[in-house]
C-alpha cells in the first residue's frame, strides 16, 4: 500500500513538474540560475544508512559548496521508491541498492540515470542468521527463511543458497519487512532471516550468523549502496555533480582521519549514540575517490570497473526471478557507470 | 423487458470499451512512461502469462482462490459474530451502552495500523489474515443488525407473545426474520470492506494470494501486474456481490413489498 502511495505521490509530483516545471527547468539554464551555470535546485533522495551521505548532509557541505543552489533533501525508505522518483524526474541524485539500480538500468524501466559513486559496499551490516542448532546453510533445507524482497539481502540470500547447491524450492523463502521479521523471529515462526541492522543485531542475540555480506563480497557476490544521478542533470550541470562528488570524497576521508567527528555526524542524523554510530559505520566498507576509480569498482572511462559485472550478475538473478524479461549486455551496465564524471571531478588528484 | 436488458448490457459493454479506448490513447500518447501507464495489451499479456506460467511460483487462479478462501472464512466468522453482537446490542439496552462504542471504535481503525499487532499476536500464517478480515467484516454486520433489530415492529413481538411464544424463541422466530433484509445489506457491505482489506491482510507472507501478488509486483515496479491484480480483485468482487444479491432474492423475497 505504502509503495503504491509513493507511486501516486511521485506521479502527482511529475504532473506538477509538467505543469509548472517547464519553466522551472528552463530557468535552470536561463537567467535565474547562478552565474556559473549552477542549477537553481538540487533535489537529493537519501536513505538512513550510516555512510558518507549523512555526513555531507549533517555538515551542510553541499550547501556551502553550492551557495547559489537550493539543496532539497528527501528521505526514502527503499531503492524501489527512489527508482520511481527518478522515472518521474522528482529527484536529481538518489541512493539505491545495487539490486534496484540493476532493475532500473534494465528494460522495461531503462531509467536514464548513471552511477557516479559507491556510497558503501555492504559488509557486516547485512547477514544471514539462523536459529541455534542450524550450523550451516545446508541446514536450512525445509526451513522458513525471511528477507525483504527486491532488496540487496534477497539477492544475497539466493546467492548463498545457490552457493550451497540448494534450489529455491528446497527452502521456504518469505517476503517480510525487517520489523515483521523481528516479530516472527521472537514468536518462532521463522527459522532464519537475511536482514540488515538494527533488526539484524536483535536476531544475532539469540541466533547464529551463517554468513555476512562482507564474506559474500569477498567471494565475488558484492552488494552495495549506490548513488544514481539523472543523466540529464549530469549533462546539464557537470560542475554541480563534480562538487557533489568531491564532498562525498571529503566525507569518506573524514571517517578515516577523524572517526569520532564522522560518527558524531552520523549519530545526529540517525539518533544514535556516537558509540553505536561508530559500530554501524565500521560494518560498512567506504571507498574514497581513488578506490572508487580502481578496477574493482567504478574504474575509468577507458576501462570500466568490475561493478558493471556485479550489476550484470544481479540482472541474471532478477531474470531467474522473472522480474526482468532479459539480461542486458555488459556494456549497458558499463555505460551506466559515470566514470567520466568521476575522472573529471578528481582530475587534479 | 427483454429489450431493456439488452440495452443495459449494451451500455455496460460500451462503457468498458470507452474506458479501454481512453486507457489505450493515454498509454499511446506517452505522456507518462510505460511504467506508470502500461498499455492494455501489456496487461493482457501479463494475464496470459500469470494464468499459464504463474507469478511468484503460483498461477493466477491459485492466488485468487487463496484470497477467496481467506475472505470466505474471515467473513463467515465476522458475519456470525456481527449478527450475535448486533442482536445483543439491539435487544438489550445495557449491551448497547457497553458494546456500541466498541464496535464503532473497531470500525474506524485502518487495518494497516493494527496489522503489525496481529502479526505479533498470531504469527505469519493464516491466523492474522483471518483475524484482520474478521475485524473488517464484523462491524458493518453488527451495526446493520442492531439497527434492524431496534426497528422491529412492537406489534410483531406482542402478537407472538399473545400467541404463546416462549421468551427464548422471540429473537430466533420473530426478530431475526424481520431484520433479515437489513442484515443481508450489512453482509454485502461487510464483504466489500473485507475485500478492500485483502491487500493489507496479505502484506506479510501473503503469497499465494491476490493481495500478496499485487504487493510483490509493486516492489519491482511491475505496474502491469499491479493493474492486472486490481482488475481481478474488482471483477471477482463484482461477481461475489452479484451472488449475494441473488441470495438476497432467495432469502427475503418479500423485500420492498411490505
Coordinates of C-alpha atoms in Angstrom, one line a residue:
Chain A
X1 CA 0.0 0.0 0.0
X2 CA 2.7 2.3 1.0
X3 CA 4.6 1.8 -2.2
X4 CA 1.5 2.3 -4.3
X5 CA 1.0 5.6 -2.4
X6 CA 4.5 6.6 -3.2
X7 CA 3.9 5.8 -6.8
X8 CA 0.9 8.0 -7.0
X9 CA 2.6 10.7 -5.0
X10 CA 5.5 10.7 -7.4
X11 CA 3.2 10.6 -10.3
X12 CA 1.5 13.7 -8.9
X13 CA 4.9 15.3 -8.4
X14 CA 5.7 14.5 -12.0
X15 CA 2.4 16.1 -13.1
X16 CA 3.1 19.2 -11.0
X17 CA 6.5 19.3 -12.6
X18 CA 4.9 19.0 -16.1
X19 CA 2.5 21.9 -15.3
X20 CA 4.8 24.4 -13.7
X21 CA 8.1 22.7 -14.3
X22 CA 8.6 23.5 -18.0
X23 CA 9.5 26.9 -16.8
X24 CA 11.4 25.5 -13.8
X25 CA 13.9 23.5 -15.9
X26 CA 14.2 26.4 -18.4
X27 CA 15.1 28.8 -15.7
X28 CA 17.9 26.4 -14.7
X29 CA 19.8 27.1 -17.9
X30 CA 18.3 30.6 -18.2
X31 CA 18.9 33.9 -16.5
X32 CA 17.7 33.0 -13.0
X33 CA 20.4 30.3 -12.5
X34 CA 23.6 31.2 -10.6
X35 CA 26.2 32.8 -12.8
X36 CA 28.4 29.8 -13.2
X37 CA 25.7 27.7 -14.6
X38 CA 24.8 26.0 -11.3
X39 CA 21.3 24.6 -11.0
X40 CA 18.7 26.5 -9.1
X41 CA 17.8 23.5 -7.0
X42 CA 19.5 20.1 -6.4
X43 CA 17.0 17.5 -5.2
X44 CA 18.5 14.6 -3.3
X45 CA 16.9 11.4 -2.3
X46 CA 18.7 10.0 0.7
X47 CA 18.3 7.0 2.9
X48 CA 19.1 6.4 6.6
X49 CA 22.3 4.4 6.1
X50 CA 25.4 5.2 8.1
X51 CA 27.6 6.3 5.2
X52 CA 29.2 9.5 3.9
X53 CA 26.0 10.9 2.5
X54 CA 24.7 11.6 6.0
X55 CA 27.9 13.3 6.9
X56 CA 27.6 15.6 3.9
X57 CA 24.0 16.3 4.9
X58 CA 24.8 16.8 8.6
X59 CA 27.8 19.2 7.9
X60 CA 25.9 21.1 5.2
X61 CA 28.9 20.8 3.0
X62 CA 26.9 20.8 -0.2
X63 CA 25.0 23.9 0.8
X64 CA 28.4 25.6 1.4
X65 CA 30.0 24.2 -1.8
X66 CA 27.0 25.3 -4.0
X67 CA 25.9 28.6 -2.5
X68 CA 23.7 29.6 -5.4
X69 CA 21.8 26.3 -5.3
X70 CA 18.9 25.3 -3.1
X71 CA 19.6 21.7 -1.8
X72 CA 16.4 19.7 -1.1
X73 CA 16.9 16.6 0.9
X74 CA 14.0 14.0 0.8
X75 CA 14.1 10.8 2.8
X76 CA 13.4 7.5 1.0
X77 CA 12.9 4.0 2.6
X78 CA 13.8 1.8 -0.4
X79 CA 15.6 1.8 -3.7
X80 CA 12.3 0.9 -5.4
X81 CA 10.8 4.2 -4.3
X82 CA 14.0 6.0 -5.5
X83 CA 13.6 4.4 -8.9
X84 CA 10.0 5.6 -9.1
X85 CA 11.0 9.1 -8.2
X86 CA 13.8 9.0 -10.8
X87 CA 11.4 7.9 -13.5
X88 CA 9.2 10.9 -12.8
X89 CA 12.1 13.2 -12.6
X90 CA 11.3 14.2 -9.0
X91 CA 14.9 13.9 -7.7
X92 CA 18.3 14.5 -9.3
X93 CA 20.6 12.4 -7.2
X94 CA 19.5 9.4 -5.1
X95 CA 20.7 6.4 -3.1
X96 CA 19.6 2.9 -4.1
X97 CA 20.9 -0.6 -3.5
X98 CA 22.7 -2.5 -6.3
X99 CA 19.6 -4.7 -6.9
X100 CA 17.1 -1.7 -7.5
X101 CA 19.8 0.0 -9.7
X102 CA 20.2 -3.1 -11.8
X103 CA 16.4 -3.2 -12.3
X104 CA 16.4 0.5 -13.2
X105 CA 19.1 0.1 -15.8
X106 CA 17.3 -2.9 -17.4
X107 CA 14.3 -3.0 -19.7
X108 CA 11.4 -2.2 -19.3
X109 CA 12.4 0.6 -16.8
X110 CA 15.5 1.8 -18.7
X111 CA 15.8 4.7 -16.3
X112 CA 18.1 7.5 -17.7
X113 CA 20.5 7.5 -14.8
X114 CA 24.1 6.6 -14.1
X115 CA 26.2 5.5 -11.1
X116 CA 28.8 8.2 -10.3
X117 CA 29.7 7.0 -6.8
X118 CA 29.5 3.9 -4.5
X119 CA 28.2 5.1 -1.1
X120 CA 29.3 1.9 0.6
X121 CA 30.0 -1.7 0.0
X122 CA 27.7 -3.7 2.2
X123 CA 29.7 -5.5 4.9
X124 CA 28.7 -6.9 8.3
X125 CA 25.5 -4.8 8.5
X126 CA 23.6 -7.4 6.5
X127 CA 23.9 -11.1 7.4
X128 CA 22.0 -14.4 7.3
X129 CA 21.1 -15.5 10.8
X130 CA 19.6 -18.9 11.7
X131 CA 18.1 -20.3 14.8
X132 CA 20.6 -22.1 17.1
X133 CA 21.0 -25.7 16.1
X134 CA 21.3 -24.8 12.4
X135 CA 25.1 -24.7 11.8
X136 CA 25.4 -24.2 8.1
X137 CA 23.4 -23.1 5.0
X138 CA 22.5 -26.7 4.1
X139 CA 20.8 -27.0 7.4
X140 CA 18.1 -24.6 6.1
X141 CA 16.5 -27.2 3.8
X142 CA 12.8 -27.3 4.5
X143 CA 13.0 -24.3 6.9
X144 CA 11.4 -20.9 6.6
X145 CA 13.8 -18.0 5.9
X146 CA 12.6 -14.4 5.5
X147 CA 14.1 -11.4 3.6
X148 CA 12.6 -8.2 2.3
X149 CA 12.1 -9.0 -1.4
X150 CA 13.8 -6.9 -4.1
X151 CA 16.4 -5.8 -1.6
X152 CA 20.1 -6.5 -1.6
X153 CA 19.6 -9.1 1.2
X154 CA 17.1 -11.0 -1.0
X155 CA 19.8 -11.2 -3.7
X156 CA 22.4 -12.2 -1.2
X157 CA 20.2 -14.9 0.3
X158 CA 19.6 -16.5 -3.1
X159 CA 23.3 -16.3 -3.9
X160 CA 24.1 -18.1 -0.6
X161 CA 21.6 -20.8 -1.3
X162 CA 23.0 -21.3 -4.9
X163 CA 26.5 -21.5 -3.4
X164 CA 25.4 -24.2 -1.1
X165 CA 23.9 -26.1 -4.0
X166 CA 20.3 -25.6 -2.8
X167 CA 17.4 -24.7 -5.1
X168 CA 14.9 -22.1 -4.1
X169 CA 12.2 -24.7 -3.8
X170 CA 14.1 -26.5 -1.1
X171 CA 13.8 -23.6 1.3
X172 CA 10.6 -21.7 2.0
X173 CA 11.5 -18.0 1.4
X174 CA 9.2 -15.4 2.8
X175 CA 8.8 -11.8 1.9
X176 CA 8.8 -9.7 5.0
X177 CA 9.8 -6.2 6.2
X178 CA 12.5 -6.1 8.9
X179 CA 10.1 -5.2 11.8
X180 CA 7.9 -8.1 10.9
X181 CA 10.9 -10.4 10.7
X182 CA 11.8 -9.4 14.2
X183 CA 8.3 -10.2 15.5
X184 CA 8.2 -13.5 13.6
X185 CA 11.6 -14.4 14.9
X186 CA 10.6 -13.8 18.5
X187 CA 7.5 -15.9 18.1
X188 CA 9.5 -18.7 16.5
X189 CA 7.6 -18.5 13.2
X190 CA 10.8 -18.3 11.1
X191 CA 14.0 -20.3 11.3
X192 CA 16.3 -17.7 9.7
X193 CA 16.4 -14.3 8.0
X194 CA 18.8 -12.3 5.8
X195 CA 18.3 -8.8 7.1
X196 CA 20.1 -5.6 8.0
X197 CA 20.7 -3.6 11.2
X198 CA 19.2 -2.8 13.6
X199 CA 16.9 -5.8 13.3
X200 CA 19.9 -7.9 12.5
X201 CA 21.5 -7.2 15.9
X202 CA 18.3 -8.4 17.6
X203 CA 18.4 -11.7 15.7
X204 CA 22.1 -12.1 16.4
X205 CA 21.5 -12.0 20.2
X206 CA 19.7 -15.4 20.0
X207 CA 20.7 -16.9 16.7
X208 CA 23.8 -18.0 14.8
X209 CA 25.3 -15.9 11.9
X210 CA 25.8 -18.2 9.0
X211 CA 27.2 -15.7 6.5
X212 CA 27.7 -11.9 6.2
X213 CA 27.6 -9.8 3.1
X214 CA 31.2 -8.9 3.7
X215 CA 32.2 -12.6 3.3
X216 CA 29.9 -12.8 0.2
X217 CA 31.6 -9.8 -1.3
X218 CA 35.0 -11.4 -0.9
X219 CA 33.7 -14.4 -2.7
X220 CA 32.5 -12.3 -5.7
X221 CA 28.9 -11.6 -4.8
X222 CA 29.1 -7.9 -4.0
X223 CA 26.2 -5.8 -2.9
X224 CA 26.5 -2.1 -2.5
X225 CA 24.5 1.1 -1.9
X226 CA 25.0 3.2 -5.0
X227 CA 24.5 6.8 -5.9
X228 CA 22.4 7.4 -9.0
X229 CA 22.3 10.7 -10.9
X230 CA 19.8 11.6 -13.6
X231 CA 21.7 11.6 -16.9
X232 CA 20.0 14.8 -18.0
X233 CA 21.2 16.5 -14.8
X234 CA 24.7 15.2 -15.1
X235 CA 25.0 16.5 -18.7
X236 CA 23.5 19.9 -17.9
X237 CA 25.3 20.6 -14.6
X238 CA 28.6 18.8 -14.7
X239 CA 30.2 21.3 -12.2
X240 CA 27.5 20.7 -9.6
X241 CA 28.0 17.0 -9.9
X242 CA 31.8 17.4 -9.6
X243 CA 31.2 19.4 -6.4
X244 CA 28.8 16.7 -5.1
X245 CA 31.4 14.0 -5.7
X246 CA 34.2 16.0 -4.0
X247 CA 32.0 16.4 -0.9
X248 CA 31.3 12.7 -0.8
X249 CA 35.1 12.0 -1.0
X250 CA 35.6 14.5 1.8
X251 CA 33.2 12.6 3.9
X252 CA 34.9 9.3 3.3
X253 CA 38.2 10.8 4.2
X254 CA 36.8 12.3 7.4
X255 CA 35.8 8.8 8.5
X256 CA 39.5 7.8 8.2
X257 CA 41.1 10.9 9.7
X258 CA 38.6 11.8 12.4
X259 CA 36.3 8.9 13.0
X260 CA 34.8 10.5 16.2
X261 CA 33.6 13.5 14.2
X262 CA 32.3 11.3 11.4
X263 CA 30.4 9.1 13.9
X264 CA 29.0 12.1 15.7
X265 CA 27.6 13.5 12.5
X266 CA 26.0 10.2 11.6
X267 CA 24.8 9.7 15.1
X268 CA 23.0 13.1 14.9
X269 CA 21.2 12.1 11.7
X270 CA 20.2 8.6 12.9
X271 CA 19.5 9.5 16.6
X272 CA 22.2 7.1 17.7
X273 CA 24.9 7.4 20.4
X274 CA 28.4 8.1 19.0
X275 CA 29.5 4.6 20.1
X276 CA 26.6 2.9 18.3
X277 CA 27.2 5.1 15.2
X278 CA 30.9 4.1 15.2
X279 CA 29.9 0.5 15.4
X280 CA 27.5 0.7 12.5
X281 CA 29.9 2.8 10.4
X282 CA 32.6 0.1 10.9
X283 CA 30.3 -2.5 9.4
X284 CA 30.3 -0.8 6.1
X285 CA 33.1 -0.5 3.6
X286 CA 33.5 3.1 2.4
X287 CA 35.7 3.9 -0.6
X288 CA 37.5 7.2 -1.3
X289 CA 37.9 8.7 -4.8
X290 CA 41.0 6.7 -5.8
X291 CA 39.5 3.4 -4.6
X292 CA 36.2 4.3 -6.5
X293 CA 38.3 4.7 -9.7
X294 CA 40.1 1.3 -9.2
X295 CA 39.4 -1.6 -11.5
X296 CA 37.5 -3.4 -8.7
X297 CA 34.8 -0.8 -8.5
X298 CA 33.8 2.0 -10.9
X299 CA 37.0 2.1 -12.9
X300 CA 38.0 4.7 -15.6
X301 CA 36.4 5.8 -18.9
X302 CA 38.8 3.6 -20.8
X303 CA 38.4 0.6 -18.5
X304 CA 35.0 0.5 -16.7
X305 CA 35.4 -1.3 -13.4
X306 CA 34.0 -4.6 -12.1
X307 CA 30.9 -3.0 -10.6
X308 CA 29.4 -3.4 -14.1
X309 CA 29.9 -7.2 -13.8
X310 CA 28.4 -7.2 -10.4
X311 CA 25.3 -5.4 -11.7
X312 CA 25.1 -7.8 -14.6
X313 CA 25.1 -10.8 -12.3
X314 CA 22.4 -9.1 -10.2
X315 CA 20.4 -8.9 -13.5
X316 CA 20.8 -12.6 -14.1
X317 CA 19.4 -13.1 -10.6
X318 CA 16.4 -10.8 -11.5
X319 CA 15.8 -12.7 -14.7
X320 CA 15.6 -16.0 -12.7
X321 CA 13.0 -14.2 -10.5
X322 CA 11.1 -13.2 -13.6
X323 CA 11.4 -9.6 -12.5
X324 CA 13.1 -8.5 -15.8
X325 CA 12.5 -10.1 -19.2
X326 CA 16.1 -10.3 -20.4
X327 CA 19.6 -9.8 -19.1
X328 CA 21.1 -6.7 -20.7
X329 CA 24.6 -6.9 -22.3
X330 CA 27.6 -5.9 -20.1
X331 CA 28.1 -2.7 -21.9
X332 CA 24.7 -1.4 -20.8
X333 CA 26.0 -1.5 -17.2
X334 CA 29.4 -0.2 -18.2
X335 CA 27.6 2.8 -19.8
X336 CA 25.6 3.1 -16.6
X337 CA 28.8 3.9 -14.6
X338 CA 29.5 7.6 -14.7
X339 CA 33.3 7.1 -15.0
X340 CA 34.0 10.2 -17.0
X341 CA 32.3 12.5 -14.4
X342 CA 34.2 10.7 -11.7
X343 CA 37.5 11.2 -13.5
X344 CA 36.7 14.8 -14.2
X345 CA 35.9 15.6 -10.6
X346 CA 39.2 14.3 -9.3
X347 CA 41.4 15.2 -12.4
X348 CA 43.8 17.1 -10.3
X349 CA 44.4 14.4 -7.6
Chain B
X1 CA -38.3 -6.2 -20.5
X2 CA -36.0 -8.2 -22.9
X3 CA -35.1 -5.1 -24.8
X4 CA -34.3 -3.3 -21.6
X5 CA -31.9 -6.0 -20.5
X6 CA -30.2 -5.9 -23.9
X7 CA -30.0 -2.1 -23.7
X8 CA -28.4 -2.4 -20.2
X9 CA -25.9 -5.0 -21.3
X10 CA -25.0 -2.9 -24.4
X11 CA -24.5 0.2 -22.3
X12 CA -22.1 -1.7 -20.0
X13 CA -20.1 -3.0 -22.9
X14 CA -19.9 0.4 -24.4
X15 CA -18.7 1.9 -21.1
X16 CA -16.0 -0.8 -20.8
X17 CA -15.0 -0.2 -24.5
X18 CA -14.7 3.6 -23.8
X19 CA -12.5 3.1 -20.7
X20 CA -10.2 0.7 -22.6
X21 CA -10.0 3.1 -25.5
X22 CA -9.2 6.1 -23.3
X23 CA -6.6 4.0 -21.5
X24 CA -5.0 2.9 -24.8
X25 CA -5.0 6.5 -26.0
X26 CA -3.3 7.7 -22.8
X27 CA -0.7 4.9 -23.0
X28 CA 0.0 5.6 -26.7
X29 CA 0.3 9.4 -26.1
X30 CA 3.3 8.5 -23.8
X31 CA 2.6 11.5 -21.5
X32 CA 3.9 9.2 -18.7
X33 CA 6.5 6.4 -19.1
X34 CA 5.0 2.9 -19.7
X35 CA 6.0 2.1 -16.1
X36 CA 3.2 4.4 -14.9
X37 CA 0.6 3.7 -17.6
X38 CA 1.2 0.3 -19.3
X39 CA -0.8 -0.5 -22.4
X40 CA -3.9 -2.6 -22.2
X41 CA -2.1 -5.2 -24.3
X42 CA 0.7 -5.4 -21.8
X43 CA -1.7 -6.1 -19.0
X44 CA -3.4 -8.8 -21.2
X45 CA 0.0 -10.4 -21.9
X46 CA 0.6 -10.5 -18.1
X47 CA -2.8 -12.0 -17.7
X48 CA -2.0 -14.8 -20.1
X49 CA 1.5 -15.3 -18.6
X50 CA 0.2 -15.3 -15.0
X51 CA -2.7 -17.6 -15.8
X52 CA -0.4 -20.2 -17.5
X53 CA 3.2 -19.8 -16.2
X54 CA 2.3 -18.2 -12.9
X55 CA 3.7 -15.4 -10.8
X56 CA 5.8 -15.8 -7.7
X57 CA 5.6 -19.5 -8.3
X58 CA 1.8 -19.8 -8.3
X59 CA -0.7 -19.5 -11.2
X60 CA -3.3 -16.6 -11.1
X61 CA -6.2 -19.0 -10.2
X62 CA -4.3 -20.2 -7.1
X63 CA -3.6 -16.7 -6.0
X64 CA -7.3 -15.8 -6.3
X65 CA -8.5 -19.0 -4.7
X66 CA -6.2 -18.5 -1.7
X67 CA -7.6 -15.0 -1.2
X68 CA -11.2 -16.0 -1.7
X69 CA -10.7 -18.8 0.9
X70 CA -9.4 -16.3 3.4
X71 CA -12.2 -13.8 2.7
X72 CA -14.8 -16.6 2.9
X73 CA -13.6 -17.8 6.3
X74 CA -12.9 -14.4 7.7
X75 CA -16.3 -13.1 6.6
X76 CA -18.1 -16.2 8.0
X77 CA -16.6 -15.6 11.4
X78 CA -17.2 -11.9 11.0
X79 CA -20.9 -12.3 10.0
X80 CA -21.6 -14.8 12.8
X81 CA -20.0 -12.5 15.3
X82 CA -21.6 -9.5 13.9
X83 CA -25.2 -10.9 13.9
X84 CA -24.7 -12.1 17.5
X85 CA -23.3 -8.8 18.7
X86 CA -26.0 -6.9 16.7
X87 CA -28.8 -8.9 18.3
X88 CA -27.4 -8.2 21.8
X89 CA -26.9 -4.5 21.1
X90 CA -30.3 -4.2 19.5
X91 CA -32.3 -6.0 22.2
X92 CA -30.5 -5.2 25.5
X93 CA -30.0 -1.5 26.3
X94 CA -27.1 -2.4 28.7
X95 CA -25.3 -4.3 25.9
X96 CA -25.9 -1.3 23.7
X97 CA -24.2 1.0 26.1
X98 CA -21.4 -1.4 26.6
X99 CA -20.6 -2.7 23.2
X100 CA -21.9 0.0 20.9
X101 CA -18.9 2.4 21.2
X102 CA -16.5 -0.6 21.0
X103 CA -18.0 -1.7 17.6
X104 CA -17.7 1.9 16.3
X105 CA -14.1 2.1 17.6
X106 CA -13.1 -1.0 15.7
X107 CA -14.9 0.1 12.6
X108 CA -12.9 3.3 12.3
X109 CA -9.4 1.7 12.7
X110 CA -7.4 1.5 9.5
X111 CA -6.3 -2.2 9.1
X112 CA -2.7 -1.3 8.4
X113 CA -2.5 0.3 11.8
X114 CA -3.1 -2.9 13.7
X115 CA -1.7 -5.5 11.3
X116 CA 1.7 -5.4 12.9
X117 CA 0.0 -6.2 16.3
X118 CA -1.8 -9.2 14.7
X119 CA 1.5 -10.5 13.4
X120 CA 3.0 -10.3 16.9
X121 CA 0.0 -12.0 18.4
X122 CA -0.9 -14.6 15.8
X123 CA 2.2 -15.1 13.7
X124 CA 2.6 -15.1 10.0
X125 CA 0.4 -17.9 8.7
X126 CA -3.4 -17.9 8.1
X127 CA -4.4 -16.7 11.6
X128 CA -3.6 -13.0 11.4
X129 CA -5.1 -12.7 7.9
X130 CA -8.4 -14.4 9.1
X131 CA -8.4 -12.1 12.1
X132 CA -7.9 -9.0 10.1
X133 CA -10.7 -9.9 7.7
X134 CA -12.9 -10.9 10.7
X135 CA -12.3 -7.5 12.3
X136 CA -13.0 -5.7 9.0
X137 CA -16.3 -7.6 8.3
X138 CA -17.8 -7.8 11.8
X139 CA -18.7 -4.1 12.4
X140 CA -20.9 -3.5 9.3
X141 CA -22.9 -6.6 10.1
X142 CA -23.2 -5.7 13.8
X143 CA -24.3 -2.1 13.1
X144 CA -26.9 -3.2 10.4
X145 CA -28.2 -5.9 12.7
X146 CA -28.5 -3.7 15.7
X147 CA -30.4 -1.0 13.8
X148 CA -32.7 -3.5 12.2
X149 CA -33.4 -5.3 15.5
X150 CA -34.3 -2.0 17.1
X151 CA -36.6 -1.2 14.2
X152 CA -38.6 -4.4 14.6
X153 CA -42.3 -3.5 15.0
X154 CA -43.5 -3.9 18.6
X155 CA -46.8 -5.4 17.3
X156 CA -44.9 -8.4 15.9
X157 CA -43.4 -9.1 19.3
X158 CA -46.7 -8.6 21.1
X159 CA -48.5 -10.8 18.6
X160 CA -46.0 -13.6 19.1
X161 CA -46.2 -13.3 22.8
X162 CA -50.0 -13.3 22.9
X163 CA -49.9 -16.4 20.7
X164 CA -47.9 -18.1 23.4
X165 CA -44.4 -18.0 22.0
X166 CA -41.8 -18.5 24.8
X167 CA -39.3 -15.7 25.5
X168 CA -36.3 -17.6 24.2
X169 CA -37.9 -18.1 20.8
X170 CA -38.6 -14.4 20.1
X171 CA -35.1 -13.5 18.8
X172 CA -34.9 -16.6 16.6
X173 CA -38.5 -16.8 15.3
X174 CA -39.5 -13.1 15.1
X175 CA -36.7 -10.6 15.4
X176 CA -34.2 -12.2 13.1
X177 CA -36.5 -12.9 10.1
X178 CA -37.9 -9.4 10.3
X179 CA -34.4 -7.9 10.4
X180 CA -33.1 -10.2 7.7
X181 CA -33.3 -7.7 4.8
X182 CA -31.1 -5.1 6.6
X183 CA -28.8 -7.8 7.8
X184 CA -28.2 -9.0 4.3
X185 CA -27.4 -5.5 3.2
X186 CA -24.9 -5.3 6.1
X187 CA -23.4 -8.6 4.8
X188 CA -23.0 -7.1 1.4
X189 CA -21.2 -4.1 2.8
X190 CA -19.1 -6.3 5.1
X191 CA -17.9 -8.5 2.2
X192 CA -17.0 -5.3 0.3
X193 CA -15.0 -4.0 3.3
X194 CA -13.2 -7.3 3.7
X195 CA -12.3 -7.3 0.0
X196 CA -10.7 -3.8 0.4
X197 CA -8.6 -5.1 3.2
X198 CA -7.3 -8.2 1.5
X199 CA -4.2 -6.5 0.2
X200 CA -3.4 -5.2 3.7
X201 CA -4.1 -8.7 5.1
X202 CA -1.6 -10.2 2.7
X203 CA 1.3 -7.8 3.2
X204 CA 3.0 -10.4 5.5
X205 CA 3.7 -13.8 3.9
X206 CA 0.7 -13.3 1.5
X207 CA 1.9 -15.5 -1.4
X208 CA -0.1 -17.3 -2.7
X209 CA -2.9 -14.6 -2.6
X210 CA -4.0 -11.9 -5.0
X211 CA -3.0 -9.2 -2.5
X212 CA 0.4 -10.7 -2.0
X213 CA 0.8 -10.8 -5.8
X214 CA 0.0 -7.1 -6.1
X215 CA 2.3 -6.2 -3.3
X216 CA 5.2 -8.3 -4.8
X217 CA 4.7 -6.6 -8.2
X218 CA 4.7 -3.1 -6.5
X219 CA 8.1 -3.9 -5.1
X220 CA 9.5 -4.4 -8.6
X221 CA 7.6 -1.6 -10.3
X222 CA 5.7 -4.2 -12.4
X223 CA 2.8 -1.9 -12.9
X224 CA 1.2 -4.2 -15.5
X225 CA 0.9 -7.0 -12.9
X226 CA -0.4 -4.4 -10.3
X227 CA -3.2 -3.4 -12.7
X228 CA -3.9 -7.0 -13.6
X229 CA -4.3 -7.7 -9.8
X230 CA -6.6 -4.7 -9.3
X231 CA -8.8 -5.8 -12.3
X232 CA -9.0 -9.3 -11.0
X233 CA -9.9 -8.1 -7.4
X234 CA -12.5 -5.8 -8.8
X235 CA -14.1 -8.3 -11.2
X236 CA -14.3 -11.1 -8.6
X237 CA -15.7 -8.5 -6.1
X238 CA -18.5 -7.7 -8.6
X239 CA -19.2 -11.4 -9.1
X240 CA -19.4 -12.0 -5.3
X241 CA -21.7 -9.1 -4.9
X242 CA -23.9 -10.4 -7.7
X243 CA -24.1 -13.8 -5.9
X244 CA -25.0 -12.1 -2.6
X245 CA -27.8 -10.1 -4.4
X246 CA -29.2 -13.4 -5.7
X247 CA -29.1 -14.9 -2.2
X248 CA -30.9 -11.8 -1.1
X249 CA -33.7 -12.5 -3.6
X250 CA -34.0 -16.1 -2.4
X251 CA -33.9 -15.5 1.3
X252 CA -36.0 -12.3 1.5
X253 CA -38.4 -12.4 -1.4
X254 CA -40.7 -10.0 0.4
X255 CA -38.1 -7.2 0.5
X256 CA -39.7 -3.9 -0.7
X257 CA -43.2 -5.4 -0.7
X258 CA -44.3 -4.8 2.9

